[in-house]
Amino acid sequence: TAIIMGEIIKPRLYSLSPSERKTLSEALYSDTTFNLLTSDTSQIYLLRPQKQQTVIAYHLDASNPSRLILANQLELRPGDIIFIAPQPVTNYNKALTQIFGAYAMTVDPKSVSN
């Protein structure tokens, strides 16, 4: 299996079989993977473990459709990790949500007057 994670709708294991030889583009586009509002398709990474505990990282900028030719040619291997980064504004939004959510928990609604 390979792992698909990051700013996607549902992180999951992606099944691989030697007879099918699935590619990176099949893993990314075979079903609903991206959250189009929060995923940064210019920041897709394929992390591939190597011997002696090293990792090779491949970067795909899928914001340009012509670069998807590479994703169509890159075969997945067991142990691969596909990571889709969030858009910068998504990180900012999450931080604000956490700050204001924590603030809302500390404010007594009875002490706030209109």
mmCIF file of N, CA and C in Angstrom:
data_model
loop_
_atom_site.group_PDB
_atom_site.id
_atom_site.type_symbol
_atom_site.label_atom_id
_atom_site.label_comp_id
_atom_site.label_asym_id
_atom_site.label_seq_id
_atom_site.Cartn_x
_atom_site.Cartn_y
_atom_site.Cartn_z
ATOM 1 N N THR A 1 0.832 -1.194 0.000
ATOM 2 C CA THR A 1 0.000 0.000 0.000
ATOM 3 C C THR A 1 0.874 1.254 0.000
ATOM 4 N N ALA A 2 0.275 2.349 -0.395
ATOM 5 C CA ALA A 2 0.854 3.679 -0.285
ATOM 6 C C ALA A 2 -0.086 4.478 0.614
ATOM 7 N N ILE A 3 0.401 5.583 1.129
ATOM 8 C CA ILE A 3 -0.411 6.433 2.012
ATOM 9 C C ILE A 3 -0.646 7.768 1.320
ATOM 10 N N ILE A 4 -1.900 8.222 1.334
ATOM 11 C CA ILE A 4 -2.245 9.549 0.814
ATOM 12 C C ILE A 4 -2.687 10.383 2.009
ATOM 13 N N MET A 5 -2.005 11.504 2.235
ATOM 14 C CA MET A 5 -2.301 12.327 3.405
ATOM 15 C C MET A 5 -2.042 13.802 3.114
ATOM 16 N N GLY A 6 -2.358 14.618 4.091
ATOM 17 C CA GLY A 6 -2.174 16.056 3.968
ATOM 18 C C GLY A 6 -3.531 16.742 3.896
ATOM 19 N N GLU A 7 -3.597 17.794 3.119
ATOM 20 C CA GLU A 7 -4.818 18.595 3.006
ATOM 21 C C GLU A 7 -5.723 17.974 1.944
ATOM 22 N N ILE A 8 -6.323 16.851 2.318
ATOM 23 C CA ILE A 8 -7.209 16.130 1.418
ATOM 24 C C ILE A 8 -8.509 15.838 2.145
ATOM 25 N N ILE A 9 -9.487 15.344 1.416
ATOM 26 C CA ILE A 9 -10.790 15.082 2.005
ATOM 27 C C ILE A 9 -10.730 13.939 3.006
ATOM 28 N N LYS A 10 -10.035 12.849 2.635
ATOM 29 C CA LYS A 10 -9.970 11.698 3.532
ATOM 30 C C LYS A 10 -8.603 11.021 3.414
ATOM 31 N N PRO A 11 -7.714 11.195 4.404
ATOM 32 C CA PRO A 11 -6.446 10.465 4.368
ATOM 33 C C PRO A 11 -6.716 8.962 4.360
ATOM 34 N N ARG A 12 -5.904 8.226 3.590
ATOM 35 C CA ARG A 12 -6.200 6.799 3.464
ATOM 36 C C ARG A 12 -4.988 6.024 2.963
ATOM 37 N N LEU A 13 -5.135 4.709 3.049
ATOM 38 C CA LEU A 13 -4.191 3.803 2.423
ATOM 39 C C LEU A 13 -4.652 3.578 0.991
ATOM 40 N N TYR A 14 -3.721 3.528 0.080
ATOM 41 C CA TYR A 14 -4.029 3.314 -1.334
ATOM 42 C C TYR A 14 -3.447 1.968 -1.736
ATOM 43 N N SER A 15 -4.303 1.071 -2.149
ATOM 44 C CA SER A 15 -3.883 -0.299 -2.476
ATOM 45 C C SER A 15 -3.090 -0.345 -3.775
ATOM 46 N N LEU A 16 -2.016 -1.098 -3.734
ATOM 47 C CA LEU A 16 -1.178 -1.304 -4.909
ATOM 48 C C LEU A 16 -1.105 -2.792 -5.207
ATOM 49 N N SER A 17 -0.970 -3.121 -6.471
ATOM 50 C CA SER A 17 -0.748 -4.520 -6.834
ATOM 51 C C SER A 17 0.305 -4.555 -7.938
ATOM 52 N N PRO A 18 1.178 -5.555 -7.916
ATOM 53 C CA PRO A 18 2.243 -5.622 -8.920
ATOM 54 C C PRO A 18 1.725 -5.727 -10.356
ATOM 55 N N SER A 19 0.556 -6.313 -10.534
ATOM 56 C CA SER A 19 0.046 -6.494 -11.897
ATOM 57 C C SER A 19 -0.529 -5.210 -12.500
ATOM 58 N N GLU A 20 -0.982 -4.279 -11.659
ATOM 59 C CA GLU A 20 -1.609 -3.055 -12.182
ATOM 60 C C GLU A 20 -0.637 -1.901 -12.364
ATOM 61 N N ARG A 21 0.406 -1.822 -11.563
ATOM 62 C CA ARG A 21 1.408 -0.752 -11.651
ATOM 63 C C ARG A 21 0.765 0.632 -11.673
ATOM 64 N N LYS A 22 0.093 0.990 -10.599
ATOM 65 C CA LYS A 22 -0.604 2.273 -10.519
ATOM 66 C C LYS A 22 0.393 3.428 -10.452
ATOM 67 N N THR A 23 -0.034 4.557 -10.995
ATOM 68 C CA THR A 23 0.828 5.739 -11.058
ATOM 69 C C THR A 23 0.363 6.792 -10.046
ATOM 70 N N LEU A 24 1.194 7.809 -9.888
ATOM 71 C CA LEU A 24 0.863 8.902 -8.987
ATOM 72 C C LEU A 24 -0.422 9.594 -9.432
ATOM 73 N N SER A 25 -0.603 9.806 -10.712
ATOM 74 C CA SER A 25 -1.824 10.483 -11.184
ATOM 75 C C SER A 25 -3.069 9.654 -10.896
ATOM 76 N N GLU A 26 -2.977 8.330 -10.984
ATOM 77 C CA GLU A 26 -4.129 7.487 -10.649
ATOM 78 C C GLU A 26 -4.487 7.627 -9.172
ATOM 79 N N ALA A 27 -3.492 7.690 -8.318
ATOM 80 C CA ALA A 27 -3.755 7.844 -6.888
ATOM 81 C C ALA A 27 -4.366 9.205 -6.583
ATOM 82 N N LEU A 28 -3.902 10.223 -7.269
ATOM 83 C CA LEU A 28 -4.391 11.580 -6.999
ATOM 84 C C LEU A 28 -5.774 11.846 -7.574
ATOM 85 N N TYR A 29 -6.063 11.280 -8.749
ATOM 86 C CA TYR A 29 -7.282 11.655 -9.461
ATOM 87 C C TYR A 29 -8.275 10.522 -9.667
ATOM 88 N N SER A 30 -8.050 9.354 -9.063
ATOM 89 C CA SER A 30 -8.970 8.238 -9.275
ATOM 90 C C SER A 30 -10.293 8.423 -8.533
ATOM 91 N N ASP A 31 -10.284 9.189 -7.474
ATOM 92 C CA ASP A 31 -11.516 9.495 -6.747
ATOM 93 C C ASP A 31 -11.372 10.883 -6.144
ATOM 94 N N THR A 32 -12.270 11.258 -5.295
ATOM 95 C CA THR A 32 -12.222 12.591 -4.704
ATOM 96 C C THR A 32 -11.107 12.649 -3.674
ATOM 97 N N THR A 33 -9.987 13.214 -4.062
ATOM 98 C CA THR A 33 -8.838 13.320 -3.168
ATOM 99 C C THR A 33 -8.695 14.735 -2.642
ATOM 100 N N PHE A 34 -8.689 15.697 -3.549
ATOM 101 C CA PHE A 34 -8.405 17.078 -3.171
ATOM 102 C C PHE A 34 -9.611 17.784 -2.577
ATOM 103 N N ASN A 35 -9.356 18.622 -1.606
ATOM 104 C CA ASN A 35 -10.322 19.613 -1.173
ATOM 105 C C ASN A 35 -9.923 20.869 -1.932
ATOM 106 N N LEU A 36 -10.632 21.187 -2.990
ATOM 107 C CA LEU A 36 -10.218 22.259 -3.888
ATOM 108 C C LEU A 36 -10.121 23.619 -3.208
ATOM 109 N N LEU A 37 -10.812 23.799 -2.094
ATOM 110 C CA LEU A 37 -10.749 25.084 -1.395
ATOM 111 C C LEU A 37 -9.500 25.226 -0.542
ATOM 112 N N THR A 38 -8.952 24.118 -0.059
ATOM 113 C CA THR A 38 -7.847 24.210 0.892
ATOM 114 C C THR A 38 -6.547 23.562 0.436
ATOM 115 N N SER A 39 -6.574 22.691 -0.572
ATOM 116 C CA SER A 39 -5.364 22.004 -1.041
ATOM 117 C C SER A 39 -4.550 22.907 -1.966
ATOM 118 N N ASP A 40 -3.242 22.824 -1.827
ATOM 119 C CA ASP A 40 -2.337 23.554 -2.710
ATOM 120 C C ASP A 40 -1.781 22.557 -3.718
ATOM 121 N N THR A 41 -2.384 22.498 -4.900
ATOM 122 C CA THR A 41 -1.980 21.508 -5.899
ATOM 123 C C THR A 41 -0.590 21.787 -6.476
ATOM 124 N N SER A 42 -0.003 22.922 -6.151
ATOM 125 C CA SER A 42 1.372 23.184 -6.584
ATOM 126 C C SER A 42 2.381 22.587 -5.601
ATOM 127 N N GLN A 43 1.892 22.029 -4.515
ATOM 128 C CA GLN A 43 2.769 21.479 -3.474
ATOM 129 C C GLN A 43 2.386 20.029 -3.169
ATOM 130 N N ILE A 44 2.601 19.149 -4.119
ATOM 131 C CA ILE A 44 2.338 17.723 -3.934
ATOM 132 C C ILE A 44 3.688 17.022 -3.847
ATOM 133 N N TYR A 45 3.842 16.172 -2.851
ATOM 134 C CA TYR A 45 5.112 15.486 -2.638
ATOM 135 C C TYR A 45 4.898 13.978 -2.603
ATOM 136 N N LEU A 46 5.836 13.268 -3.202
ATOM 137 C CA LEU A 46 5.889 11.816 -3.101
ATOM 138 C C LEU A 46 7.156 11.496 -2.326
ATOM 139 N N LEU A 47 6.992 10.889 -1.156
ATOM 140 C CA LEU A 47 8.123 10.504 -0.315
ATOM 141 C C LEU A 47 8.328 9.006 -0.474
ATOM 142 N N ARG A 48 9.542 8.625 -0.848
ATOM 143 C CA ARG A 48 9.835 7.218 -1.117
ATOM 144 C C ARG A 48 10.990 6.762 -0.228
ATOM 145 N N PRO A 49 10.701 5.825 0.697
ATOM 146 C CA PRO A 49 11.776 5.334 1.571
ATOM 147 C C PRO A 49 12.819 4.546 0.774
ATOM 148 N N GLN A 50 14.073 4.707 1.177
ATOM 149 C CA GLN A 50 15.191 4.007 0.554
ATOM 150 C C GLN A 50 15.901 3.155 1.602
ATOM 151 N N LYS A 51 16.919 2.469 1.181
ATOM 152 C CA LYS A 51 17.725 1.692 2.120
ATOM 153 C C LYS A 51 18.465 2.630 3.063
ATOM 154 N N GLN A 52 18.894 2.101 4.192
ATOM 155 C CA GLN A 52 19.662 2.835 5.196
ATOM 156 C C GLN A 52 18.914 4.046 5.740
ATOM 157 N N GLN A 53 17.620 3.911 5.871
ATOM 158 C CA GLN A 53 16.740 4.917 6.481
ATOM 159 C C GLN A 53 16.888 6.306 5.859
ATOM 160 N N THR A 54 16.953 6.350 4.551
ATOM 161 C CA THR A 54 16.924 7.626 3.841
ATOM 162 C C THR A 54 15.626 7.705 3.051
ATOM 163 N N VAL A 55 15.301 8.903 2.619
ATOM 164 C CA VAL A 55 14.053 9.132 1.882
ATOM 165 C C VAL A 55 14.355 9.996 0.656
ATOM 166 N N ILE A 56 13.755 9.639 -0.452
ATOM 167 C CA ILE A 56 13.797 10.488 -1.640
ATOM 168 C C ILE A 56 12.459 11.201 -1.726
ATOM 169 N N ALA A 57 12.502 12.509 -1.937
ATOM 170 C CA ALA A 57 11.275 13.301 -2.045
ATOM 171 C C ALA A 57 11.159 13.853 -3.463
ATOM 172 N N TYR A 58 10.016 13.606 -4.083
ATOM 173 C CA TYR A 58 9.705 14.148 -5.402
ATOM 174 C C TYR A 58 8.646 15.226 -5.222
ATOM 175 N N HIS A 59 8.809 16.344 -5.922
ATOM 176 C CA HIS A 59 7.864 17.454 -5.828
ATOM 177 C C HIS A 59 7.123 17.581 -7.157
ATOM 178 N N LEU A 60 5.795 17.662 -7.083
ATOM 179 C CA LEU A 60 4.967 17.844 -8.276
ATOM 180 C C LEU A 60 4.163 19.128 -8.125
ATOM 181 N N ASP A 61 4.271 19.997 -9.121
ATOM 182 C CA ASP A 61 3.441 21.201 -9.187
ATOM 183 C C ASP A 61 2.314 20.910 -10.170
ATOM 184 N N ALA A 62 1.187 20.446 -9.644
ATOM 185 C CA ALA A 62 0.060 20.059 -10.497
ATOM 186 C C ALA A 62 -0.828 21.244 -10.861
ATOM 187 N N SER A 63 -0.428 22.456 -10.490
ATOM 188 C CA SER A 63 -1.216 23.622 -10.893
ATOM 189 C C SER A 63 -1.062 23.875 -12.392
ATOM 190 N N ASN A 64 -0.005 23.342 -12.989
ATOM 191 C CA ASN A 64 0.206 23.424 -14.423
ATOM 192 C C ASN A 64 -0.096 22.059 -15.022
ATOM 193 N N PRO A 65 -1.170 21.921 -15.798
ATOM 194 C CA PRO A 65 -1.583 20.615 -16.311
ATOM 195 C C PRO A 65 -0.514 19.883 -17.118
ATOM 196 N N SER A 66 0.390 20.599 -17.757
ATOM 197 C CA SER A 66 1.415 19.923 -18.554
ATOM 198 C C SER A 66 2.368 19.106 -17.678
ATOM 199 N N ARG A 67 2.472 19.452 -16.423
ATOM 200 C CA ARG A 67 3.355 18.714 -15.513
ATOM 201 C C ARG A 67 2.745 17.394 -15.052
ATOM 202 N N LEU A 68 1.463 17.218 -15.302
ATOM 203 C CA LEU A 68 0.813 15.963 -14.910
ATOM 204 C C LEU A 68 1.281 14.786 -15.753
ATOM 205 N N ILE A 69 1.952 15.067 -16.859
ATOM 206 C CA ILE A 69 2.537 13.987 -17.662
ATOM 207 C C ILE A 69 3.528 13.206 -16.802
ATOM 208 N N LEU A 70 4.284 13.904 -15.981
ATOM 209 C CA LEU A 70 5.236 13.236 -15.083
ATOM 210 C C LEU A 70 4.517 12.352 -14.073
ATOM 211 N N ALA A 71 3.407 12.834 -13.547
ATOM 212 C CA ALA A 71 2.637 12.049 -12.574
ATOM 213 C C ALA A 71 2.064 10.799 -13.227
ATOM 214 N N ASN A 72 1.799 10.878 -14.515
ATOM 215 C CA ASN A 72 1.281 9.730 -15.254
ATOM 216 C C ASN A 72 2.345 8.670 -15.481
ATOM 217 N N GLN A 73 3.597 9.057 -15.414
ATOM 218 C CA GLN A 73 4.702 8.134 -15.673
ATOM 219 C C GLN A 73 5.344 7.587 -14.401
ATOM 220 N N LEU A 74 5.101 8.216 -13.272
ATOM 221 C CA LEU A 74 5.746 7.814 -12.018
ATOM 222 C C LEU A 74 4.944 6.710 -11.334
ATOM 223 N N GLU A 75 5.474 5.510 -11.342
ATOM 224 C CA GLU A 75 4.792 4.364 -10.732
ATOM 225 C C GLU A 75 4.979 4.384 -9.222
ATOM 226 N N LEU A 76 3.907 4.056 -8.525
ATOM 227 C CA LEU A 76 3.961 3.987 -7.062
ATOM 228 C C LEU A 76 4.573 2.666 -6.625
ATOM 229 N N ARG A 77 5.199 2.706 -5.458
ATOM 230 C CA ARG A 77 5.790 1.510 -4.858
ATOM 231 C C ARG A 77 5.248 1.358 -3.442
ATOM 232 N N PRO A 78 5.255 0.145 -2.923
ATOM 233 C CA PRO A 78 4.813 -0.037 -1.535
ATOM 234 C C PRO A 78 5.650 0.824 -0.588
ATOM 235 N N GLY A 79 4.971 1.453 0.346
ATOM 236 C CA GLY A 79 5.646 2.310 1.319
ATOM 237 C C GLY A 79 5.707 3.771 0.923
ATOM 238 N N ASP A 80 5.302 4.104 -0.308
ATOM 239 C CA ASP A 80 5.303 5.501 -0.736
ATOM 240 C C ASP A 80 4.299 6.299 0.088
ATOM 241 N N ILE A 81 4.631 7.564 0.315
ATOM 242 C CA ILE A 81 3.725 8.485 0.998
ATOM 243 C C ILE A 81 3.487 9.663 0.073
ATOM 244 N N ILE A 82 2.216 9.930 -0.201
ATOM 245 C CA ILE A 82 1.830 11.078 -1.021
ATOM 246 C C ILE A 82 1.291 12.132 -0.072
ATOM 247 N N PHE A 83 1.875 13.325 -0.115
ATOM 248 C CA PHE A 83 1.471 14.406 0.773
ATOM 249 C C PHE A 83 1.058 15.605 -0.059
ATOM 250 N N ILE A 84 -0.149 16.129 0.202
ATOM 251 C CA ILE A 84 -0.646 17.332 -0.460
ATOM 252 C C ILE A 84 -0.681 18.436 0.589
ATOM 253 N N ALA A 85 0.056 19.500 0.339
ATOM 254 C CA ALA A 85 0.161 20.601 1.302
ATOM 255 C C ALA A 85 -1.090 21.482 1.264
ATOM 256 N N PRO A 86 -1.364 22.166 2.378
ATOM 257 C CA PRO A 86 -2.481 23.121 2.393
ATOM 258 C C PRO A 86 -2.065 24.450 1.778
ATOM 259 N N GLN A 87 -3.043 25.223 1.309
ATOM 260 C CA GLN A 87 -2.764 26.574 0.859
ATOM 261 C C GLN A 87 -2.356 27.413 2.069
ATOM 262 N N PRO A 88 -1.504 28.412 1.890
ATOM 263 C CA PRO A 88 -1.083 29.235 3.030
ATOM 264 C C PRO A 88 -2.260 29.854 3.786
ATOM 265 N N VAL A 89 -3.296 30.270 3.072
ATOM 266 C CA VAL A 89 -4.450 30.874 3.738
ATOM 267 C C VAL A 89 -5.181 29.843 4.605
ATOM 268 N N THR A 90 -5.081 28.567 4.268
ATOM 269 C CA THR A 90 -5.709 27.513 5.066
ATOM 270 C C THR A 90 -5.056 27.431 6.443
ATOM 271 N N ASN A 91 -3.728 27.500 6.485
ATOM 272 C CA ASN A 91 -3.033 27.482 7.774
ATOM 273 C C ASN A 91 -3.422 28.693 8.612
ATOM 274 N N TYR A 92 -3.529 29.851 7.984
ATOM 275 C CA TYR A 92 -3.919 31.070 8.681
ATOM 276 C C TYR A 92 -5.342 30.929 9.236
ATOM 277 N N ASN A 93 -6.247 30.404 8.431
ATOM 278 C CA ASN A 93 -7.634 30.207 8.845
ATOM 279 C C ASN A 93 -7.722 29.235 10.022
ATOM 280 N N LYS A 94 -6.952 28.150 9.975
ATOM 281 C CA LYS A 94 -6.964 27.178 11.078
ATOM 282 C C LYS A 94 -6.449 27.808 12.371
ATOM 283 N N ALA A 95 -5.413 28.624 12.259
ATOM 284 C CA ALA A 95 -4.871 29.293 13.446
ATOM 285 C C ALA A 95 -5.911 30.235 14.054
ATOM 286 N N LEU A 96 -6.581 31.008 13.204
ATOM 287 C CA LEU A 96 -7.614 31.926 13.712
ATOM 288 C C LEU A 96 -8.772 31.168 14.348
ATOM 289 N N THR A 97 -9.164 30.072 13.742
ATOM 290 C CA THR A 97 -10.250 29.259 14.288
ATOM 291 C C THR A 97 -9.883 28.733 15.671
ATOM 292 N N GLN A 98 -8.657 28.294 15.830
ATOM 293 C CA GLN A 98 -8.227 27.785 17.134
ATOM 294 C C GLN A 98 -8.156 28.897 18.174
ATOM 295 N N ILE A 99 -7.655 30.063 17.766
ATOM 296 C CA ILE A 99 -7.550 31.185 18.709
ATOM 297 C C ILE A 99 -8.935 31.646 19.159
ATOM 298 N N PHE A 100 -9.824 31.894 18.198
ATOM 299 C CA PHE A 100 -11.143 32.397 18.546
ATOM 300 C C PHE A 100 -12.010 31.324 19.193
ATOM 301 N N GLY A 101 -11.772 30.065 18.844
ATOM 302 C CA GLY A 101 -12.486 28.978 19.513
ATOM 303 C C GLY A 101 -12.104 28.893 20.977
ATOM 304 N N ALA A 102 -10.807 29.041 21.267
ATOM 305 C CA ALA A 102 -10.336 29.022 22.655
ATOM 306 C C ALA A 102 -10.859 30.247 23.405
ATOM 307 N N TYR A 103 -10.908 31.394 22.738
ATOM 308 C CA TYR A 103 -11.422 32.609 23.367
ATOM 309 C C TYR A 103 -12.904 32.454 23.705
ATOM 310 N N ALA A 104 -13.669 31.872 22.789
ATOM 311 C CA ALA A 104 -15.106 31.681 23.011
ATOM 312 C C ALA A 104 -15.360 30.769 24.202
ATOM 313 N N MET A 105 -14.471 29.832 24.432
ATOM 314 C CA MET A 105 -14.642 28.921 25.569
ATOM 315 C C MET A 105 -14.370 29.626 26.899
ATOM 316 N N THR A 106 -13.580 30.717 26.889
ATOM 317 C CA THR A 106 -13.228 31.400 28.127
ATOM 318 C C THR A 106 -14.159 32.546 28.475
ATOM 319 N N VAL A 107 -14.974 32.999 27.542
ATOM 320 C CA VAL A 107 -15.873 34.129 27.761
ATOM 321 C C VAL A 107 -17.191 33.625 28.345
ATOM 322 N N ASP A 108 -17.612 34.250 29.430
ATOM 323 C CA ASP A 108 -18.908 33.920 30.030
ATOM 324 C C ASP A 108 -19.996 34.667 29.265
ATOM 325 N N PRO A 109 -20.924 33.957 28.602
ATOM 326 C CA PRO A 109 -21.945 34.628 27.791
ATOM 327 C C PRO A 109 -22.820 35.588 28.600
ATOM 328 N N LYS A 110 -22.945 35.360 29.895
ATOM 329 C CA LYS A 110 -23.768 36.233 30.732
ATOM 330 C C LYS A 110 -23.102 37.573 30.976
ATOM 331 N N SER A 111 -21.738 37.593 30.869
ATOM 332 C CA SER A 111 -21.030 38.855 31.149
ATOM 333 C C SER A 111 -20.981 39.750 29.926
ATOM 334 N N VAL A 112 -21.350 39.238 28.761
ATOM 335 C CA VAL A 112 -21.341 40.037 27.528
ATOM 336 C C VAL A 112 -22.726 40.645 27.371
ATOM 337 N N SER A 113 -22.762 41.982 27.317
ATOM 338 C CA SER A 113 -24.062 42.646 27.158
ATOM 339 C C SER A 113 -24.151 43.284 25.785
ATOM 340 N N ASN A 114 -25.356 43.396 25.294
ATOM 341 C CA ASN A 114 -25.585 43.999 23.968
ATOM 342 C C ASN A 114 -25.867 45.451 24.091
#
